[in-house]
Coordinates of C-alpha atoms in Angstrom, one line a residue:
Chain I
M1 CA 147.1 277.6 287.0
T2 CA 144.9 279.4 289.3
S3 CA 145.7 282.5 290.7
T4 CA 144.7 285.9 292.1
V5 CA 146.4 289.3 292.2
S6 CA 146.6 290.6 295.6
T7 CA 149.1 291.9 298.0
S8 CA 148.8 290.9 301.0
A9 CA 150.2 293.1 304.3
G10 CA 153.4 292.4 305.7
S11 CA 155.6 290.9 303.1
T12 CA 154.7 293.3 300.5
A13 CA 158.1 295.2 300.4
Q14 CA 159.7 292.4 300.1
V15 CA 158.0 290.7 297.4
G16 CA 158.1 294.0 295.6
T17 CA 161.5 294.2 295.9
A18 CA 161.8 290.1 294.8
V19 CA 159.4 291.0 291.6
A20 CA 161.7 293.6 290.8
R21 CA 165.1 291.8 291.1
V22 CA 163.1 289.1 289.0
A23 CA 162.1 291.7 286.1
Q24 CA 166.0 292.9 286.3
L25 CA 167.6 290.1 285.2
T26 CA 165.5 289.2 282.6
D27 CA 165.7 292.5 281.2
Q28 CA 169.4 291.7 281.2
V29 CA 168.7 289.1 278.6
Y30 CA 166.3 291.3 276.4
A31 CA 168.2 293.8 276.2
A32 CA 170.8 291.8 274.6
L33 CA 167.8 290.3 272.6
R34 CA 166.6 293.2 270.9
E35 CA 171.0 294.3 269.9
V36 CA 170.6 291.1 268.1
R37 CA 167.2 291.6 266.8
D38 CA 168.4 295.3 265.5
A39 CA 171.6 293.6 264.1
T40 CA 170.1 291.0 262.2
V41 CA 167.9 293.5 260.7
T42 CA 170.7 295.5 259.6
A43 CA 172.8 292.4 258.3
L44 CA 169.5 291.3 256.1
R45 CA 168.2 294.9 255.1
D46 CA 169.8 295.4 251.7
S47 CA 169.2 291.6 250.4
L48 CA 165.8 291.4 251.5
G49 CA 162.7 291.8 248.8
A50 CA 165.8 291.8 246.7
A51 CA 167.6 289.1 243.9
P52 CA 170.0 288.0 245.4
A53 CA 168.1 286.8 248.6
P54 CA 169.6 286.7 252.2
V55 CA 172.3 284.1 252.4
V56 CA 173.7 282.6 255.8
A57 CA 177.1 284.2 255.1
D58 CA 175.0 287.5 255.9
L59 CA 174.9 286.7 259.2
A60 CA 178.4 286.2 260.1
A61 CA 178.4 290.0 261.0
L62 CA 176.3 289.2 264.1
R63 CA 179.1 286.9 265.3
P64 CA 180.9 289.3 267.4
L65 CA 178.2 290.7 269.4
L66 CA 176.6 287.0 270.3
W67 CA 180.1 286.6 271.7
R68 CA 180.1 289.9 273.3
R69 CA 177.1 289.1 275.1
L70 CA 178.0 285.6 276.1
G71 CA 178.8 284.7 280.2
A72 CA 177.1 285.9 283.3
L73 CA 173.3 284.6 282.7
I74 CA 173.5 283.9 279.2
A75 CA 174.7 280.2 278.5
G76 CA 173.9 280.5 274.7
I77 CA 172.3 282.7 272.1
G78 CA 171.9 283.4 268.5
F79 CA 169.0 284.5 266.1
I80 CA 167.1 280.8 264.2
A81 CA 165.9 281.9 260.6
A82 CA 162.5 281.4 259.8
P83 CA 162.0 278.1 257.1
G84 CA 162.6 279.5 253.9
L85 CA 164.5 282.7 254.6
L86 CA 167.7 282.5 253.5
A87 CA 168.7 281.3 249.7
D88 CA 171.3 278.5 250.4
A89 CA 170.1 277.4 254.0
P90 CA 166.1 276.6 254.1
W91 CA 166.9 276.1 257.8
Y92 CA 169.5 277.4 260.1
L93 CA 170.1 279.0 263.2
E94 CA 173.3 281.5 263.8
W95 CA 173.3 280.4 267.2
W96 CA 176.5 280.2 269.5
Q97 CA 177.4 278.9 273.3
E98 CA 179.9 279.9 275.8
N99 CA 183.0 277.6 276.4
P100 CA 184.7 277.8 279.8
S101 CA 188.2 276.4 278.3
G102 CA 188.2 279.0 275.1
R103 CA 186.1 280.6 272.3
P104 CA 182.5 280.3 271.9
V105 CA 181.4 277.7 269.7
Q106 CA 178.9 277.2 267.1
L107 CA 175.7 274.9 267.6
L108 CA 175.6 272.6 264.2
R109 CA 173.2 270.6 263.9
D110 CA 171.6 268.5 261.2
L111 CA 168.8 271.1 259.7
D112 CA 166.9 269.3 257.5
P113 CA 163.3 268.0 259.3
S114 CA 163.2 264.7 256.1
S115 CA 166.6 263.6 257.8
S116 CA 166.3 264.5 261.5
A117 CA 163.9 263.4 263.9
F118 CA 164.6 266.2 265.8
Y119 CA 165.1 269.4 264.7
D120 CA 161.9 271.0 263.0
Y121 CA 162.4 274.2 265.5
T122 CA 159.3 275.7 264.2
H123 CA 157.3 273.5 267.0
W124 CA 159.1 274.5 269.9
D125 CA 157.6 277.3 272.3
W126 CA 160.1 279.5 272.0
Y127 CA 159.9 279.6 268.1
T128 CA 155.9 279.9 268.4
G129 CA 155.5 282.3 270.6
P130 CA 157.8 285.3 268.5
Q131 CA 156.2 283.7 265.8
A132 CA 152.6 284.6 267.1
G133 CA 153.8 288.2 268.1
V134 CA 154.6 288.0 271.4
E135 CA 156.9 290.2 272.3
H136 CA 158.3 288.2 275.9
T137 CA 158.4 284.4 275.3
I138 CA 160.2 282.6 278.3
C139 CA 160.2 278.6 277.5
G140 CA 161.2 276.6 280.3
P141 CA 162.4 275.4 282.7
Y142 CA 163.1 272.7 280.6
V143 CA 165.6 269.9 279.7
D144 CA 167.5 271.2 276.7
Y145 CA 168.4 267.6 275.1
L146 CA 169.5 269.3 272.0
C147 CA 172.1 271.8 272.7
T148 CA 173.1 271.6 276.7
D149 CA 172.0 268.8 278.2
E150 CA 171.1 271.3 281.1
Y151 CA 168.2 272.5 282.9
S152 CA 167.4 275.7 280.8
L153 CA 164.9 279.1 280.0
T154 CA 165.1 279.7 276.8
L155 CA 164.0 283.9 276.1
S156 CA 162.8 284.7 272.8
V157 CA 162.4 287.8 270.7
P158 CA 160.2 287.9 267.1
V159 CA 162.5 289.7 264.2
T160 CA 160.4 291.9 262.0
V161 CA 160.7 293.8 259.0
S162 CA 158.0 295.8 258.0
G163 CA 155.0 293.5 260.0
A164 CA 157.2 290.6 257.8
F165 CA 158.3 288.0 260.3
L166 CA 162.2 287.1 260.2
G167 CA 162.7 284.9 262.6
V168 CA 163.3 284.3 266.4
A169 CA 166.5 286.3 268.7
A170 CA 166.9 283.7 271.5
A171 CA 169.3 283.4 274.8
D172 CA 170.2 280.5 276.7
V173 CA 169.7 280.6 280.7
F174 CA 171.0 277.7 282.8
V175 CA 168.0 277.5 285.6
R176 CA 170.9 277.0 288.2
R177 CA 172.1 280.4 287.4
F178 CA 169.1 282.4 287.4
E179 CA 167.9 280.5 290.5
A180 CA 171.1 281.6 292.7
A181 CA 170.4 285.5 290.6
V182 CA 166.6 285.0 292.2
L183 CA 167.5 283.4 295.8
P184 CA 168.5 286.1 297.6
A185 CA 165.8 288.2 296.8
L186 CA 163.6 284.9 297.5
R187 CA 164.8 284.4 301.0
E188 CA 164.0 287.8 302.0
I189 CA 160.3 287.9 302.0
P190 CA 159.1 285.8 304.7
G191 CA 157.5 282.3 304.3
P192 CA 157.5 280.3 301.3
A193 CA 157.9 281.9 298.4
F194 CA 158.4 280.6 294.6
L195 CA 159.0 281.9 291.3
T196 CA 157.2 280.1 288.3
N197 CA 156.7 280.2 284.3
A198 CA 153.3 281.1 283.2
E199 CA 152.0 277.3 283.1
G200 CA 153.0 277.0 286.7
R201 CA 156.8 275.8 286.6
V202 CA 158.9 276.2 289.5
V203 CA 162.1 278.1 288.3
A204 CA 163.3 279.0 291.7
S205 CA 161.9 278.2 295.2
T206 CA 162.6 278.6 298.7
T207 CA 160.4 276.0 299.8
A208 CA 160.8 272.3 299.5
R209 CA 157.2 271.6 298.5
W210 CA 157.4 273.0 295.6
I211 CA 160.6 272.6 294.2
T212 CA 162.7 273.7 291.0
G213 CA 160.9 271.6 288.3
A214 CA 157.8 270.9 290.7
A215 CA 154.3 271.8 288.7
Y216 CA 152.8 274.7 290.8
R217 CA 148.7 273.8 290.5
G218 CA 147.0 276.4 293.1
A219 CA 146.7 276.1 296.4
P220 CA 145.4 278.0 299.3
G221 CA 147.5 280.5 301.5
F222 CA 149.1 281.4 298.3
T223 CA 149.2 284.3 296.0
A224 CA 150.6 284.8 292.4
H225 CA 152.0 288.5 291.8
P226 CA 152.8 289.1 288.4
I227 CA 155.9 290.3 287.0
R228 CA 155.3 293.5 284.6
D229 CA 154.0 291.9 281.6
L230 CA 156.5 288.8 281.7
P231 CA 155.1 285.0 281.2
L232 CA 156.5 284.9 285.6
S233 CA 154.8 285.0 288.8
L234 CA 156.1 285.3 292.1
V235 CA 154.3 283.4 294.3
A236 CA 154.2 284.2 298.4
A237 CA 152.3 282.4 301.1
D238 CA 149.9 284.6 302.3
T239 CA 150.5 286.4 305.4
Chain U
M1 CA 213.0 260.6 280.7
N2 CA 211.8 256.6 281.3
T3 CA 208.1 255.6 279.8
A4 CA 206.4 255.4 282.8
R5 CA 207.6 259.8 283.7
L6 CA 206.3 260.5 280.2
A7 CA 203.0 258.3 280.9
V8 CA 202.9 260.7 284.5
F9 CA 203.0 263.6 282.1
A10 CA 200.6 262.5 279.7
P11 CA 197.5 264.9 279.1
V12 CA 194.8 264.4 281.7
D13 CA 192.0 262.0 280.9
S14 CA 193.0 262.0 276.9
T15 CA 191.2 258.5 276.9
A16 CA 188.2 259.6 278.7
R17 CA 188.1 262.5 275.8
V18 CA 188.4 260.4 273.2
E19 CA 185.0 258.2 274.9
A20 CA 183.3 261.0 275.3
V21 CA 183.6 261.7 272.0
V22 CA 182.9 258.5 270.7
R23 CA 179.9 258.3 272.9
R24 CA 178.5 261.6 271.5
L25 CA 178.7 260.3 268.2
T26 CA 177.6 256.9 269.2
D27 CA 174.7 258.6 270.1
A28 CA 173.8 260.8 268.0
I29 CA 174.1 258.1 264.8
A30 CA 171.7 256.1 267.2
L31 CA 169.0 258.5 267.4
G32 CA 169.6 259.5 263.9
L33 CA 170.7 263.1 264.9
L34 CA 173.7 262.0 262.4
T35 CA 172.0 259.6 259.4
D36 CA 173.2 257.3 257.0
G37 CA 175.2 258.9 254.3
E38 CA 175.7 262.4 255.7
Q39 CA 179.2 263.6 255.8
L40 CA 181.1 264.8 258.7
P41 CA 182.9 268.1 259.1
S42 CA 186.7 268.1 258.3
E43 CA 188.9 266.7 261.0
A44 CA 189.8 270.2 262.0
E45 CA 186.6 271.9 261.5
L46 CA 184.9 268.7 264.0
A47 CA 187.8 268.7 266.5
A48 CA 187.6 272.8 266.7
Q49 CA 183.8 272.4 267.6
L50 CA 183.9 269.6 269.9
G51 CA 186.4 271.4 271.4
V52 CA 189.1 268.2 271.6
S53 CA 192.6 268.4 270.1
T54 CA 193.0 266.9 266.4
V55 CA 195.0 263.3 267.8
T56 CA 191.9 262.9 270.1
L57 CA 189.6 263.2 266.9
R58 CA 191.2 260.8 265.5
E59 CA 191.0 258.4 268.1
A60 CA 187.8 258.7 267.8
L61 CA 187.7 258.5 264.4
M62 CA 189.2 255.3 264.3
A63 CA 187.0 253.5 267.0
L64 CA 183.9 254.8 265.2
R65 CA 185.7 253.1 262.0
Q66 CA 186.0 250.1 263.7
Q67 CA 182.7 250.1 265.2
G68 CA 181.1 250.3 261.1
L69 CA 179.6 253.1 262.1
V70 CA 182.0 255.7 260.0
E71 CA 183.4 255.5 256.7
T72 CA 186.3 257.2 255.6
R73 CA 186.8 257.3 251.9
R74 CA 190.0 259.3 250.0
G75 CA 190.5 261.0 247.6
R76 CA 188.3 263.6 245.4
G77 CA 185.2 263.9 247.5
G78 CA 185.9 261.8 250.2
G79 CA 185.5 262.7 254.1
S80 CA 184.7 260.5 256.9
F81 CA 181.0 259.6 256.6
V82 CA 178.0 258.3 258.5
R83 CA 177.1 254.8 258.6
A84 CA 173.7 254.1 260.3
P85 CA 173.7 250.7 261.7
D86 CA 169.9 250.4 260.3
S87 CA 171.3 246.8 258.5
L88 CA 173.2 245.8 261.3
D89 CA 172.0 242.3 261.7
V90 CA 170.8 241.3 265.0
G91 CA 172.6 238.2 265.3
V92 CA 175.9 239.5 265.0
R93 CA 175.0 242.5 267.3
L94 CA 173.8 240.1 269.9
R95 CA 176.6 237.5 269.9
A96 CA 178.4 240.5 271.2
Y97 CA 176.1 240.6 274.5
A98 CA 176.3 237.8 277.0
V99 CA 172.9 236.8 278.1
D100 CA 174.1 238.4 281.6
E101 CA 174.8 241.9 280.2
L102 CA 171.8 241.7 278.5
R103 CA 169.6 241.0 281.7
D104 CA 171.6 243.8 283.3
L105 CA 171.5 246.5 280.4
G106 CA 167.3 245.6 280.8
D107 CA 167.2 245.8 284.1
H108 CA 169.4 249.4 283.8
Y109 CA 166.9 250.2 281.2
A110 CA 163.8 249.8 283.3
A111 CA 164.7 251.3 286.0
I112 CA 165.6 254.8 284.4
A113 CA 162.7 254.7 281.9
G114 CA 160.3 253.5 285.0
A115 CA 161.9 256.5 287.0
A116 CA 161.6 259.2 284.1
A117 CA 157.7 258.0 283.7
R118 CA 156.7 258.3 287.1
L119 CA 158.3 261.7 287.4
A120 CA 157.0 262.9 284.3
A121 CA 153.6 261.9 285.7
Q122 CA 153.9 264.0 288.8
R123 CA 155.1 267.2 286.9
A124 CA 153.7 267.2 283.6
L125 CA 152.1 270.1 282.4
P126 CA 150.3 271.0 278.7
S127 CA 153.6 272.3 277.5
D128 CA 154.9 268.6 278.0
L129 CA 152.4 266.5 276.5
A130 CA 152.3 268.5 273.6
P131 CA 155.5 267.3 271.9
L132 CA 154.4 263.5 273.2
R133 CA 151.0 263.6 271.0
R134 CA 152.7 265.4 268.2
S135 CA 155.1 262.3 268.2
L136 CA 152.6 260.0 268.4
A137 CA 150.8 261.8 265.4
E138 CA 153.9 261.6 263.1
M139 CA 154.6 257.4 263.7
A140 CA 151.1 257.0 263.0
T141 CA 152.2 258.5 259.6
A142 CA 155.5 257.4 259.4
D143 CA 155.9 256.2 256.0
W144 CA 159.1 254.6 256.6
D145 CA 160.9 251.8 259.0
G146 CA 163.6 254.0 259.6
R147 CA 161.2 257.5 260.4
L148 CA 159.3 255.7 262.6
R149 CA 162.6 254.3 264.5
R150 CA 163.7 257.8 264.9
L151 CA 160.3 259.2 265.9
D152 CA 160.2 256.4 268.3
G153 CA 163.6 257.3 269.7
R154 CA 162.2 261.0 270.2
F155 CA 159.3 260.2 271.9
R156 CA 161.1 258.7 274.7
V157 CA 163.7 261.2 275.1
E158 CA 160.9 263.4 275.3
V159 CA 159.1 261.4 277.9
A160 CA 162.5 261.8 280.2
A161 CA 162.7 265.4 279.0
A162 CA 159.1 265.5 280.9
S163 CA 160.5 264.2 284.1
Q164 CA 162.8 267.9 284.4
S165 CA 165.6 265.8 284.8
A166 CA 168.6 266.2 282.9
R167 CA 170.2 263.5 284.4
L168 CA 167.2 260.8 283.5
T169 CA 167.3 262.4 280.0
Q170 CA 170.9 261.9 279.6
E171 CA 170.9 258.0 280.6
E172 CA 167.7 257.6 278.7
I173 CA 169.8 258.9 275.4
R174 CA 172.7 256.7 276.4
L175 CA 170.8 253.7 276.6
Q176 CA 168.9 254.5 273.4
A177 CA 172.5 254.3 272.1
D178 CA 173.4 251.3 273.8
I179 CA 170.4 249.0 273.1
G180 CA 168.2 251.2 271.2
P181 CA 168.7 249.5 267.9
L182 CA 169.1 246.0 269.5
L183 CA 165.7 246.2 271.0
W184 CA 164.9 247.8 267.1
L185 CA 166.1 245.1 265.2
S186 CA 165.1 242.4 267.6
R187 CA 161.5 244.0 266.7
D188 CA 161.7 244.1 263.1
E189 CA 163.1 240.2 264.1
R190 CA 159.7 239.6 265.6
R191 CA 156.5 240.8 263.6
G192 CA 158.2 242.9 260.7
H193 CA 157.6 246.0 259.8
D194 CA 153.7 245.9 259.4
E195 CA 151.0 247.9 260.4
M196 CA 150.0 245.5 263.2
S197 CA 153.2 246.0 265.0
V198 CA 153.3 250.0 264.7
R199 CA 149.8 249.9 266.1
R200 CA 150.5 247.7 268.9
L201 CA 154.0 250.2 269.5
L202 CA 151.3 253.2 268.9
D203 CA 149.0 251.5 271.6
Q204 CA 151.6 251.2 274.0
H205 CA 153.1 254.7 273.9
Q206 CA 149.3 255.8 274.1
T207 CA 149.0 254.5 277.0
L208 CA 151.5 255.8 278.9
V209 CA 150.6 259.1 277.8
E210 CA 147.3 258.9 279.1
A211 CA 148.9 257.7 282.2
I212 CA 151.1 261.2 282.4
A213 CA 148.4 263.2 281.2
A214 CA 146.4 261.4 284.2
G215 CA 149.2 262.1 286.7
D216 CA 149.0 258.7 287.3
G217 CA 152.6 257.9 288.5
D218 CA 152.7 254.3 289.8
R219 CA 150.8 253.5 286.5
A220 CA 153.2 255.3 284.4
R221 CA 156.0 253.8 286.0
A222 CA 154.5 249.9 285.4
L223 CA 154.4 250.4 281.7
A224 CA 157.1 251.9 281.2
E225 CA 158.6 249.1 282.4
R226 CA 156.6 246.3 281.0
H227 CA 157.9 247.8 277.7
V228 CA 161.2 247.3 277.9
Q229 CA 161.0 244.0 280.2
D230 CA 158.8 242.7 277.3
A231 CA 161.1 244.1 274.4
M232 CA 164.2 242.8 276.7
D233 CA 162.4 239.5 277.2
H234 CA 162.5 238.5 273.6
L235 CA 166.0 239.8 273.0
I236 CA 167.4 237.7 275.3
E237 CA 165.3 234.6 273.6
L238 CA 166.9 235.4 270.5
R239 CA 170.1 235.1 272.1
L240 CA 169.5 232.1 273.7
R241 CA 168.3 230.8 270.7
L242 CA 171.9 231.7 268.9
Q243 CA 173.6 229.3 271.5
E244 CA 172.0 226.7 270.2

């Protein structure tokens, strides 16, 4: 995506408000993820580098927190262990999903990559980003055919102790909910405006020309405004 | 209270729930998410995870047992185990379909695969292409047929997901569960699992990835439709021969 950063006269204030709104929504999710990160470190700290090594059961301590953070924007949340971290499971997700008809449900998957074609999670962007040390990763919008069958965003942060990478704290946000939350602010901007991820995939939009899910590859007369240090941009027509 | 009245007050869409569970587990088995010989969680656990009653789950397991996809053993070390349909005989499976059903399934699958490929070409970004290329690379080095089949299924789901349509992706997964194993078995029957047939399959997928990467929606759609139709034509020929 080609983009120039500038402010255009006329809609500056509304663009600024919309940028702040998007930042505020993602902050809500990242605040929850920092809590999950801290709780994970607390749960595992004592057994790290010691014998016995951490086990799956140690992560059960996260559950009350994970359950509390479900709802509103967050449809699924949890900790994804780096392969080999846990003594009793080479691959593991402590992952919980909201359940409209009752208690949260845990995602259980066949996590043996030798028997499942699907679930080597280490190649997904929500894992590779934090693994490479990126603090704020946003994966998607993408069709989440593994967990929810929904068009989703996955936000993630690294979990580390003294520089050692333990895994990833992540949360799923349905695009339709994120879209509903940012659209009022986008609509205040005169002319077409839309939110894209770092690659140019449209997350929410006020124009049918680039609707949610479309690829924005740059266009004359449009300017991309960064959203702080986040891998998101607000694209608005120059006025 | 008479029976009719009792039926009125039976839980709403309990049949639909049974079907939903059957379909979910069938899909998972067909796609290799659940693998041959794998033990399913206990009935109570599985019912809780799927958010259905134990009665509903038992009905679903009964249907799966009848289809030969689940086996239940009693006693010590017992439980429900997955039976993946790798070894199912093409003839036996094919007899369950009339020719016009096969044609119709093929029409449906070609429409879904074609539409997904066209949208993928319009909308794919580099992060959508990476999984496709990775799956192809893994397929090229797959050392046994079951693994190749699972990767082939994953590749097709990834193409559908690149369309950015959740519905088309769900439909691709459903159709793979319906017809995928049969198409794969017919492919085995035709050419065997030899290097030539794997090469041909990879070439087909490679050409499709190139069309998607080039943003050529018409070509991507034509290729995806052609691939489904070729496979289905062969399946129909097999079915017609069974009647002789």
